[in-house]
mmCIF file of C-alpha atoms in Angstrom:
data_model
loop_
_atom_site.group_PDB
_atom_site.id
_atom_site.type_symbol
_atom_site.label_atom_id
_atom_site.label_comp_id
_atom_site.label_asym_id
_atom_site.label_seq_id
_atom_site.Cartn_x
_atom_site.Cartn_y
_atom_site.Cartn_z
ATOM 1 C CA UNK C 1 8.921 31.190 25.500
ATOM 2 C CA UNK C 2 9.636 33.595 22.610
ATOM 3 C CA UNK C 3 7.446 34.448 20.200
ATOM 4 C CA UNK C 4 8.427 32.524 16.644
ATOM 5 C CA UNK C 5 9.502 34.677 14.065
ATOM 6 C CA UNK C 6 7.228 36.145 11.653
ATOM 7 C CA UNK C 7 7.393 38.060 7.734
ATOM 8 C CA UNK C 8 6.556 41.310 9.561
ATOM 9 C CA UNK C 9 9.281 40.937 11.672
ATOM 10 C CA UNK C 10 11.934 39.676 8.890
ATOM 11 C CA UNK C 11 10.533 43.036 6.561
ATOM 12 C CA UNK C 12 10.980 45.362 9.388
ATOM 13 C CA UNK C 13 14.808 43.750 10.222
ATOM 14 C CA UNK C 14 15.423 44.047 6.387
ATOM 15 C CA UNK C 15 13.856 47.300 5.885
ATOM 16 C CA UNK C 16 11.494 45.898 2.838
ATOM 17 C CA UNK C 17 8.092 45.409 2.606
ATOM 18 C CA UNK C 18 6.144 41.929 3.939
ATOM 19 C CA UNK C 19 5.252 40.852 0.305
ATOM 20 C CA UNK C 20 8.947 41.250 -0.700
ATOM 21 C CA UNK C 21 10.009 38.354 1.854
ATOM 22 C CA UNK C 22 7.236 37.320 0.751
ATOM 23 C CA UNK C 23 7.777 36.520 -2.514
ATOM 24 C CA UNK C 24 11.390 35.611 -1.508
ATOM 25 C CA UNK C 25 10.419 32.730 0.777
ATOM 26 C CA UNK C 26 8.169 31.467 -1.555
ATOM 27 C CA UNK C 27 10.513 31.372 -4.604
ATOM 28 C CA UNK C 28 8.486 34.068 -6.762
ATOM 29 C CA UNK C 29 11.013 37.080 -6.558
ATOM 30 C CA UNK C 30 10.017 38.539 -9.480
ATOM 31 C CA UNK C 31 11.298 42.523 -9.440
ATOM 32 C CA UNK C 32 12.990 41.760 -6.361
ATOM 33 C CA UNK C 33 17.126 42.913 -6.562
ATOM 34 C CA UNK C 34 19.441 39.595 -6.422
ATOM 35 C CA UNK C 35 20.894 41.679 -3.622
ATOM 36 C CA UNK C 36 18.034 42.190 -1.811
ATOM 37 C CA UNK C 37 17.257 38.598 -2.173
ATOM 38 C CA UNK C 38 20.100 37.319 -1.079
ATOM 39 C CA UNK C 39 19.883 39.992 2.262
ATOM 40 C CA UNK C 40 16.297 38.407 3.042
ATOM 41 C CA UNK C 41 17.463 34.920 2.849
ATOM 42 C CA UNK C 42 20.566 35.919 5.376
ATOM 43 C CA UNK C 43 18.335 37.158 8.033
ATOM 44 C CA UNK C 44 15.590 34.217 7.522
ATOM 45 C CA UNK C 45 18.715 31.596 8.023
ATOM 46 C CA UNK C 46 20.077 33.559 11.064
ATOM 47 C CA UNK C 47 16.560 34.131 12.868
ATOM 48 C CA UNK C 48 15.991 30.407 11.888
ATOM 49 C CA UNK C 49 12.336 31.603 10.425
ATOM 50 C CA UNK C 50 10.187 28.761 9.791
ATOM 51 C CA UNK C 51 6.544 29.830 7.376
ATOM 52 C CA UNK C 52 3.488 28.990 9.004
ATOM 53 C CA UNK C 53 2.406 26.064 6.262
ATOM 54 C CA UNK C 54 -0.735 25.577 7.883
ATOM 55 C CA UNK C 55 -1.511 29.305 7.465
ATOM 56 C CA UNK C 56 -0.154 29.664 3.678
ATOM 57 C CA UNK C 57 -2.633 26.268 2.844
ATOM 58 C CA UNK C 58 -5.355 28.067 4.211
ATOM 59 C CA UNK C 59 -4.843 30.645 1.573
ATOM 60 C CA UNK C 60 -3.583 29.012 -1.126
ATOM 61 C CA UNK C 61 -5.674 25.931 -0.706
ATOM 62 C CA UNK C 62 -2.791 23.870 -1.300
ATOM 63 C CA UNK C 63 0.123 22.110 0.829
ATOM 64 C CA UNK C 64 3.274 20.098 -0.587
ATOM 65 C CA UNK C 65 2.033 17.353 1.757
ATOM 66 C CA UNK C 66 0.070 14.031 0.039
ATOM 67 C CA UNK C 67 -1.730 11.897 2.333
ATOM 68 C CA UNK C 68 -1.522 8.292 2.329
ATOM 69 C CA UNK C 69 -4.718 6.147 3.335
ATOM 70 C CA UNK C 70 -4.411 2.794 4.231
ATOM 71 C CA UNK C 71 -6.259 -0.398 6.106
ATOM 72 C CA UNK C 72 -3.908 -1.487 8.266
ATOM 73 C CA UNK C 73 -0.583 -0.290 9.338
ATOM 74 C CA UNK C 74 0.648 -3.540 11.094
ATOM 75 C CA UNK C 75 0.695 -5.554 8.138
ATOM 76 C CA UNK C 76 4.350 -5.084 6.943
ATOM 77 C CA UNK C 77 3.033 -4.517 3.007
ATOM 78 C CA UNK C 78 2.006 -1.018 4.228
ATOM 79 C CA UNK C 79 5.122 0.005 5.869
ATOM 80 C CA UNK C 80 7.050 -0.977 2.201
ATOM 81 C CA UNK C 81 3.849 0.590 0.112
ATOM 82 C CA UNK C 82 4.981 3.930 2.320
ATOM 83 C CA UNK C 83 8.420 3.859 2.524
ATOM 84 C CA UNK C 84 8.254 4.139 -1.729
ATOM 85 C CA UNK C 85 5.956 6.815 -0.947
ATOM 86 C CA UNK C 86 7.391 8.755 0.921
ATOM 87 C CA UNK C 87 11.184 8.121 -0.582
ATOM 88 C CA UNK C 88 9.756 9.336 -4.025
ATOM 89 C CA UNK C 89 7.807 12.178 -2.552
ATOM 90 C CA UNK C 90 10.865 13.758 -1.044
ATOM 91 C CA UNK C 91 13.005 13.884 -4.107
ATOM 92 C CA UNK C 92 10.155 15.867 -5.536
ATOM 93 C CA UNK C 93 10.317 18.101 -2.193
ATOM 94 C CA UNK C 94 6.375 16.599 -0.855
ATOM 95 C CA UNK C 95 6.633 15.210 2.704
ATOM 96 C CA UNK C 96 3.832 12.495 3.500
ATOM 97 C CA UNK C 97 1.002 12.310 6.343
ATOM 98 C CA UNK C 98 -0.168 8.717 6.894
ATOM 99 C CA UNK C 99 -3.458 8.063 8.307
ATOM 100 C CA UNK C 100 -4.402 4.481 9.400
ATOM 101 C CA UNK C 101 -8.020 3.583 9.465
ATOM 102 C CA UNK C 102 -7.504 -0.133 10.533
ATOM 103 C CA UNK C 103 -10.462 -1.158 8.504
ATOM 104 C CA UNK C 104 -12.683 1.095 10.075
ATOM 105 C CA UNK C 105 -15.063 2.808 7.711
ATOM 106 C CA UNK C 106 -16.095 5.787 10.003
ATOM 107 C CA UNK C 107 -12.496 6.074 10.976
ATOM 108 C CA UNK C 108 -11.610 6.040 6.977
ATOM 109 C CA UNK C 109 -14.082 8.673 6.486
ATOM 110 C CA UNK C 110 -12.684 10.922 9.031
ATOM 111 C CA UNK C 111 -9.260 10.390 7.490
ATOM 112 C CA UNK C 112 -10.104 11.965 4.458
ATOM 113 C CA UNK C 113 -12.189 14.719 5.473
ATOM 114 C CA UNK C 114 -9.120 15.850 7.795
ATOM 115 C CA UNK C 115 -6.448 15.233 4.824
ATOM 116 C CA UNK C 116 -9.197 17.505 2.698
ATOM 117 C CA UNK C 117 -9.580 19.971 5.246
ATOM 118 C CA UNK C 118 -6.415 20.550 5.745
ATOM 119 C CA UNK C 119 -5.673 21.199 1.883
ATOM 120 C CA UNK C 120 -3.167 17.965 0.952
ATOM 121 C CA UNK C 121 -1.992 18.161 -2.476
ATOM 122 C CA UNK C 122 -3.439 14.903 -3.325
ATOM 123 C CA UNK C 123 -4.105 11.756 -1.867
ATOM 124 C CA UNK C 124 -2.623 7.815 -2.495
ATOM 125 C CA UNK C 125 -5.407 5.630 -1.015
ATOM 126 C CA UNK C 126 -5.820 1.822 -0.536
ATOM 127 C CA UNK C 127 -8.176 -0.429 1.094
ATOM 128 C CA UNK C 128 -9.728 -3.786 0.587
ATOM 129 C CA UNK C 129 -12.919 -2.517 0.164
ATOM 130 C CA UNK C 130 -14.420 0.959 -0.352
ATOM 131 C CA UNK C 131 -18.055 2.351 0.808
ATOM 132 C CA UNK C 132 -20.222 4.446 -1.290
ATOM 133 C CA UNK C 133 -19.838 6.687 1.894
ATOM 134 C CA UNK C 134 -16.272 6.886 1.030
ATOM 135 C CA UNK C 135 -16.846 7.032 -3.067
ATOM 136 C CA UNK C 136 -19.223 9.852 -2.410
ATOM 137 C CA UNK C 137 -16.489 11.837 0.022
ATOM 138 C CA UNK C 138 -13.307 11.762 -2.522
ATOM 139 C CA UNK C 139 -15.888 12.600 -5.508
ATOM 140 C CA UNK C 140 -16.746 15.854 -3.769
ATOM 141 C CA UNK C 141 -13.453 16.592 -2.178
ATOM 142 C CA UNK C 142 -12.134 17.371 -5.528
ATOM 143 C CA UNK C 143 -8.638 15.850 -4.145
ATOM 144 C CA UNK C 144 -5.970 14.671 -6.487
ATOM 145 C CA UNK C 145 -5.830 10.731 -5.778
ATOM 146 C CA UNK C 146 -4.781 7.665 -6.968
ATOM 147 C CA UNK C 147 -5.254 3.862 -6.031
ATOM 148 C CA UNK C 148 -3.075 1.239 -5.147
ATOM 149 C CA UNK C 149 -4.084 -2.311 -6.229
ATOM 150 C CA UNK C 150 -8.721 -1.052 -5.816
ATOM 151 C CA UNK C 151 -9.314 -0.964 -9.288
ATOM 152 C CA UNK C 152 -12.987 -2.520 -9.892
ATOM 153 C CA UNK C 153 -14.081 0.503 -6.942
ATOM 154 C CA UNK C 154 -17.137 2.174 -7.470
ATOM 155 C CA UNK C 155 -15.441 5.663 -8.774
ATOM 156 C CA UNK C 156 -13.417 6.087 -11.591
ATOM 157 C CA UNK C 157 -9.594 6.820 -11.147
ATOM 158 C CA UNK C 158 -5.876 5.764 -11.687
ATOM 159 C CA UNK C 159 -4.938 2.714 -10.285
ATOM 160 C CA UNK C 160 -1.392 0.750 -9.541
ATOM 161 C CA UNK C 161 -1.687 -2.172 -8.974
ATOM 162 C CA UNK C 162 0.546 -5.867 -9.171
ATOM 163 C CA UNK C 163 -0.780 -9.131 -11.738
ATOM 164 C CA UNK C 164 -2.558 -10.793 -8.907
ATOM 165 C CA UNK C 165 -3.538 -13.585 -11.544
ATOM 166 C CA UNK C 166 -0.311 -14.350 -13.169
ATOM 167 C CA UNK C 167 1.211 -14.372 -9.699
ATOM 168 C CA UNK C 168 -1.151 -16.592 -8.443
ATOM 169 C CA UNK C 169 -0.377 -19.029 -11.525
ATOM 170 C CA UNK C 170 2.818 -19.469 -11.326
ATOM 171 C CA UNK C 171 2.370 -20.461 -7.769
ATOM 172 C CA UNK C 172 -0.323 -23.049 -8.846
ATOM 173 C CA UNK C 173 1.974 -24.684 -11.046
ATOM 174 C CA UNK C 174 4.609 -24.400 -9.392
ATOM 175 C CA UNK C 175 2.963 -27.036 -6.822
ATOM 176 C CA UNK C 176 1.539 -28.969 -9.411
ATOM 177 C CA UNK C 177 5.116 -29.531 -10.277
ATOM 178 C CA UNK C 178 6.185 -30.452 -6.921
ATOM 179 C CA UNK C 179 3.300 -33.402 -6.940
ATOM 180 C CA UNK C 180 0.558 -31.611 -4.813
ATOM 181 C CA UNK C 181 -2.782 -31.982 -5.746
ATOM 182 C CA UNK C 182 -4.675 -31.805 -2.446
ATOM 183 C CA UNK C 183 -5.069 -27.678 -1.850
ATOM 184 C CA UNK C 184 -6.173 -25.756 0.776
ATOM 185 C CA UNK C 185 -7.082 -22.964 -0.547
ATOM 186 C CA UNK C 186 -7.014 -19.797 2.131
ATOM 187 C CA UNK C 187 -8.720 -17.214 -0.298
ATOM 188 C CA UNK C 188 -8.675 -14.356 1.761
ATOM 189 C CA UNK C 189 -11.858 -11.685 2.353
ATOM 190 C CA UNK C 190 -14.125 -12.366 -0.480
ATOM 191 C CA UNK C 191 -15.133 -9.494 -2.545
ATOM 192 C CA UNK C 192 -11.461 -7.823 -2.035
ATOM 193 C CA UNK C 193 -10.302 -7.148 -5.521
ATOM 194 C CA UNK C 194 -6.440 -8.424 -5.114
ATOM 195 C CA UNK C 195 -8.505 -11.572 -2.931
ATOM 196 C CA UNK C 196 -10.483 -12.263 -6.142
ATOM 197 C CA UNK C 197 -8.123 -11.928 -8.485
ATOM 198 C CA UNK C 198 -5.264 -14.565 -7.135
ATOM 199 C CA UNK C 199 -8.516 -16.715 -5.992
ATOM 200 C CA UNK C 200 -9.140 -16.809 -10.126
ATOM 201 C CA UNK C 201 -5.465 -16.745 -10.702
ATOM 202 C CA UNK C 202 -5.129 -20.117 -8.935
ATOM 203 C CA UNK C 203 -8.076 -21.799 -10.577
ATOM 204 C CA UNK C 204 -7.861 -20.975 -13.658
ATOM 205 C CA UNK C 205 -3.658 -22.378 -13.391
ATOM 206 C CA UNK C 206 -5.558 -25.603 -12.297
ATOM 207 C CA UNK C 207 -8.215 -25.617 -14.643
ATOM 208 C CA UNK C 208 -5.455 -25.199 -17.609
ATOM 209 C CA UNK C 209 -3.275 -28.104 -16.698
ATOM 210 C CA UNK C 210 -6.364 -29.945 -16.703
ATOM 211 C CA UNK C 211 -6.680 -30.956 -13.046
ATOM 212 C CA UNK C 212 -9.930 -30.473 -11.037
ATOM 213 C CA UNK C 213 -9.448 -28.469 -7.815
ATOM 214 C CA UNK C 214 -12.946 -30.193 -6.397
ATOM 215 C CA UNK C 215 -13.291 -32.687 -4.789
ATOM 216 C CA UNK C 216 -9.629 -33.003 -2.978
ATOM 217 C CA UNK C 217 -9.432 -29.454 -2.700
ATOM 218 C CA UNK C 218 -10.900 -26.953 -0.253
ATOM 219 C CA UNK C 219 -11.376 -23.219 -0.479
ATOM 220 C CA UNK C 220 -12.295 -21.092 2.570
ATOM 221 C CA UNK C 221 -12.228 -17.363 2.998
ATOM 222 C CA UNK C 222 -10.634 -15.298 5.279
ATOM 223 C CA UNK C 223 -9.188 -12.184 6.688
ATOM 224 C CA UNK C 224 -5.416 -10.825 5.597
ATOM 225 C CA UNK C 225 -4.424 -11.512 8.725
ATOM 226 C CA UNK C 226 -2.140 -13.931 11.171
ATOM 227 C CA UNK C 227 -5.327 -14.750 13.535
ATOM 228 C CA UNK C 228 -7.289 -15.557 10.915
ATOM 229 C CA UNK C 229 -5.045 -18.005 9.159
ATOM 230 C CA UNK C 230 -4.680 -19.317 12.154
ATOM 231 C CA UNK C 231 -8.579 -20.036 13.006
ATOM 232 C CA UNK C 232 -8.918 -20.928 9.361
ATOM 233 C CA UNK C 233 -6.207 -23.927 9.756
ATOM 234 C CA UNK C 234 -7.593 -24.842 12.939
ATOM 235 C CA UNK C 235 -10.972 -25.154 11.218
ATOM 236 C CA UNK C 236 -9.836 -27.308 8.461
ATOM 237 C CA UNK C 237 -7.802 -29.696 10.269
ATOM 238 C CA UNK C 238 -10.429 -30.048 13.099
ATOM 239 C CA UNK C 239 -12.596 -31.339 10.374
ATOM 240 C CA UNK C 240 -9.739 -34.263 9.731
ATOM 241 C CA UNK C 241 -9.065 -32.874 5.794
ATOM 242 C CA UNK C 242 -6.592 -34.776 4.075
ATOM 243 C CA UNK C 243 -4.106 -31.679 2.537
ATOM 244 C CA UNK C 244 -0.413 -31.444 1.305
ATOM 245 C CA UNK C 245 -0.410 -27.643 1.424
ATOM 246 C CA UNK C 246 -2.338 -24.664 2.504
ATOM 247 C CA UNK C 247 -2.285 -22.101 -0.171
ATOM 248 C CA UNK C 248 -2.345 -18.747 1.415
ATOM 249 C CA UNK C 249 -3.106 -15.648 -0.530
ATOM 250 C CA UNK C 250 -0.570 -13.724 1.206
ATOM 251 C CA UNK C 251 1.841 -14.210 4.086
ATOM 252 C CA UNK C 252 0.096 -13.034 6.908
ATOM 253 C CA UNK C 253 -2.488 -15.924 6.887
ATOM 254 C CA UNK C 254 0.646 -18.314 5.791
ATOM 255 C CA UNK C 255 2.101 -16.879 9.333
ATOM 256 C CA UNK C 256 -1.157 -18.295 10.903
ATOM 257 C CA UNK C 257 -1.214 -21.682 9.779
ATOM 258 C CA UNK C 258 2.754 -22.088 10.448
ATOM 259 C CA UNK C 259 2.012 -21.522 13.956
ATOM 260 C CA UNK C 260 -1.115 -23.557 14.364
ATOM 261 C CA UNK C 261 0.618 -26.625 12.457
ATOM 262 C CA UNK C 262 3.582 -26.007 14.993
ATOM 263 C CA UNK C 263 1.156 -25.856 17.493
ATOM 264 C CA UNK C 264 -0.246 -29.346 16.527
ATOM 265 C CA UNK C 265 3.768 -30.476 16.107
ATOM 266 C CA UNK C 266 3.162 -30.901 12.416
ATOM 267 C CA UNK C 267 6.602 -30.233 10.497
ATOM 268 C CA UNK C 268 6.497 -27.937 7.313
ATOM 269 C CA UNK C 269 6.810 -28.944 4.498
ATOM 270 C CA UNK C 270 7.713 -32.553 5.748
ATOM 271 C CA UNK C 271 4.369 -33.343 7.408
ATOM 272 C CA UNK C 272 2.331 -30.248 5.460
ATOM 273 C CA UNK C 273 3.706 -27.329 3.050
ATOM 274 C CA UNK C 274 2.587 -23.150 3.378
ATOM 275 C CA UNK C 275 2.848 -21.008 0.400
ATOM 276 C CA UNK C 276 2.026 -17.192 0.836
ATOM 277 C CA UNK C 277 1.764 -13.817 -1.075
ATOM 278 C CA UNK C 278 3.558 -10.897 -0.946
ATOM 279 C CA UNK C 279 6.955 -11.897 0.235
ATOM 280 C CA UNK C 280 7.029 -9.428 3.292
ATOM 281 C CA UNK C 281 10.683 -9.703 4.914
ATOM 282 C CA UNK C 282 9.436 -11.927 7.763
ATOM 283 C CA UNK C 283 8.661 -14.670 5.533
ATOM 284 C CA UNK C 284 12.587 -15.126 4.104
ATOM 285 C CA UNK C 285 13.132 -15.296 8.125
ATOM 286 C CA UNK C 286 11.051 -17.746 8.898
ATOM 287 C CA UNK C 287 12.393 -21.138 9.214
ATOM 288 C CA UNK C 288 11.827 -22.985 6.696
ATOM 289 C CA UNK C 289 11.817 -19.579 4.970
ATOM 290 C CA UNK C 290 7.996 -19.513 3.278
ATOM 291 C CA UNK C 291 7.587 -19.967 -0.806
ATOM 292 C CA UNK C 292 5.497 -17.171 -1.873
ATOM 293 C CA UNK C 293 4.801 -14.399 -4.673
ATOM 294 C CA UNK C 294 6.881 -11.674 -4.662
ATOM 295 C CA UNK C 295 5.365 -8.181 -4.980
ATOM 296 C CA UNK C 296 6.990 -5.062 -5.622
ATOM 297 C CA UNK C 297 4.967 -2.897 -3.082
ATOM 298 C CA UNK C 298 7.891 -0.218 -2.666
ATOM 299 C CA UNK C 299 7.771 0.514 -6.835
ATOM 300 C CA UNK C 300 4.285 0.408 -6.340
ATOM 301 C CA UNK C 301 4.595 3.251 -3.508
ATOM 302 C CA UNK C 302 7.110 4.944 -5.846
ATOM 303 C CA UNK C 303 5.368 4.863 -8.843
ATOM 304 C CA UNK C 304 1.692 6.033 -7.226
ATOM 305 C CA UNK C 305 3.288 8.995 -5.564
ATOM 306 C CA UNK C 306 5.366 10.101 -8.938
ATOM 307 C CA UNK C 307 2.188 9.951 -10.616
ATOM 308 C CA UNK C 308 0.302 11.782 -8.198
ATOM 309 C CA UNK C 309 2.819 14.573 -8.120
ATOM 310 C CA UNK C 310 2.921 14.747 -11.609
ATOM 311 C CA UNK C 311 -1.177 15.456 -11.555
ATOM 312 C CA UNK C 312 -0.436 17.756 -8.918
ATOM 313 C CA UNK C 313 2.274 19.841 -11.163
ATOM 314 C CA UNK C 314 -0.114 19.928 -14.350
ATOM 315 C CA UNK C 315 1.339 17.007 -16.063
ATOM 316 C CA UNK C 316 -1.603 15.484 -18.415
ATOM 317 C CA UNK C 317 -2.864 12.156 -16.859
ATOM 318 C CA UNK C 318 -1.409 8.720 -18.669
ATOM 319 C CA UNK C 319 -3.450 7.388 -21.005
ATOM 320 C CA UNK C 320 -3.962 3.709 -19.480
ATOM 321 C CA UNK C 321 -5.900 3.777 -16.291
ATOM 322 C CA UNK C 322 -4.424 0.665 -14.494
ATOM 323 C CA UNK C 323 -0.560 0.282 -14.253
ATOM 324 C CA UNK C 324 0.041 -2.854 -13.785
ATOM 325 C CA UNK C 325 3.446 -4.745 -12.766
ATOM 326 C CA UNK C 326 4.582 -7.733 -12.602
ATOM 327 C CA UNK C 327 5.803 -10.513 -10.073
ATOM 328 C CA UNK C 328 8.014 -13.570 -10.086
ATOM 329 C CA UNK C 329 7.547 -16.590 -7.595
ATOM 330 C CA UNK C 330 9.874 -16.789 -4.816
ATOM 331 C CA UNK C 331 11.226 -20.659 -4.233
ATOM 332 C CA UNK C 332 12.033 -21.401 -0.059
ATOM 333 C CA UNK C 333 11.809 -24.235 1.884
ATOM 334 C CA UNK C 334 8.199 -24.421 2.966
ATOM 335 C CA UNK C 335 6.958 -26.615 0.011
ATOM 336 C CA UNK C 336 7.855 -30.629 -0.129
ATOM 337 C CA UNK C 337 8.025 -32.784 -3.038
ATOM 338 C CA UNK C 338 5.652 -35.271 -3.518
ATOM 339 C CA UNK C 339 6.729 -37.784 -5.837
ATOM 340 C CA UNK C 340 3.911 -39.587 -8.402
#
């Protein structure tokens, strides 16, 4: 195999000196000719020359590469969260490492000391919960970062993040309208920020249209996730509760109690409806296609990593620490009408 090309061999080919190509390839050709310029880039395009990035962050201390941290890479609000990344990062000419700690903490923490350690440009982190292990890593690291949807974590930063509340209404009175009264109420993990915030969202919705959510109501916490859901249905209906729909703070627990009310050969929404959160693209597949909260993860994605970039580039930070944007409720086929 042949050795790859390096700026001592494209200075000795051109007959200039290393820190001309140098400066060249790194578009600071100050003092160098247009002529000679345009010489260097010929021979770098014909020898195909790629620079050793890994080498010029060692020097520099800085890469055009932002790392993106998140939970849980199966759960399709990721995959949207960093396709805006990554679509906004490469306009601004950043590519994007992603690094999955599937709710691990020590996994999490090695994450970040390898994006750190390798000199990222900044970092776009999310996760339902953060550790002081973790605070006390990105507050020495010194890394450009910004959250998406963990504001309330224990270390002061810029967050993006959706209205979990007013999302979270409208779906509680949406279903008031449609004649349900007997909830339950699938929370999921408590003391997740976005978890707490549509829990209050919902109750609050109840508590203004004056209808109690106790006694007919139940609320049980659980994890984002299908299996949970699922377990968490299970649970509920084992127990014989009387409920017209299972409120599901996002779709991946809505996915869960669809199958176990399948499972049972109860019909949504004629024997039971499902609402969710997020509106993944599964859920406008499923049949009956599930009502749920729409959320604009890729903006979200697009608007964390312009932000970041900007930080990155010297741009003074905004003045409002939380961006917040809105969502709209998404009508399907998974909730019935119950007339009075």
């Amino acid at each position: 195999m042949e050795k790859p090309m390096t700026i001592k061999d494209i200075a000795r080919i051109a007959g200039v000196s290393p820190a001309t190509v140098s400066r060249v390839i790194n578009n600071n050709p100050a003092g160098v000719s247009r002529e000679t310029r345009a010489h260097i880039q010929q021979i770098v395009q014909t020898y195909g020359y790629q620079p050793n990035n890994v080498a010029r962050s060692m020097i520099t201390k800085r890469s055009n590469t932002i790392g993106v941290v998140v939970p849980d890479i199966v759960n399709q609000f990721y995959t949207l969260l960093l396709k805006g990344v990554e679509d906004m990062a490469a306009s601004r000419g950043y590519s994007v490492v992603l690094c999955n700690s599937n709710n691990n903490e020590d996994k999490e923490l090695r994450n970040l000391s390898y994006l750190r350690d390798n000199y990222v440009a900044g970092i776009i982190y999310n996760n339902y919960r953060m550790s002081e292990r973790t605070a006390n890593l990105i507050r020495s690291s010194r890394v450009p970062l910004i959250f998406v949807d963990n504001w309330g974590d224990p270390i002061d930063g810029i967050c993006v993040r959706i209205n979990h509340q007013h999302g979270m209404a409208a779906m509680a009175n949406y279903l008031l309208d449609m004649g349900h009264r007997a909830f339950a109420y699938l929370a999921g993990p408590e003391g997740v920020f976005s978890a707490d915030m549509r829990r209050r969202g919902f109750l609050d919705a109840l508590e203004e249209r004056g209808i109690s959510f106790a006694p007919r109501g139940v609320l049980q916490h659980c994890a984002y996730s299908e299996d949970a859901g699922y377990e968490a249905a299970k649970q509920l209906l084992d127990e014989k509760r009387s409920i017209t729909c299972f409120v599901c703070a996002n779709d991946l627990i809505a996915y869960g109690v669809i199958r176990l009310l399948n499972e049972r050969g109860l019909r949504v929404p004629d024997d039971c409806s499902v609402t969710g959160f997020d509106d993944i693209p599964f859920s406008r597949l499923l049949n009956p296609g599930l009502t749920t909260i729409y959320n604009p993860v890729q903006q979200l994605g697009r608007s964390a990593a312009q932000l970041l970039i900007d930080h990155i580039e010297g741009a003074p930070p905004p003045p409002q620490r939380e961006l917040l944007f809105d969502t709209h409720l998404v009508r399907r086929a998974s909730v019935k009408f119950l007339p009075s």
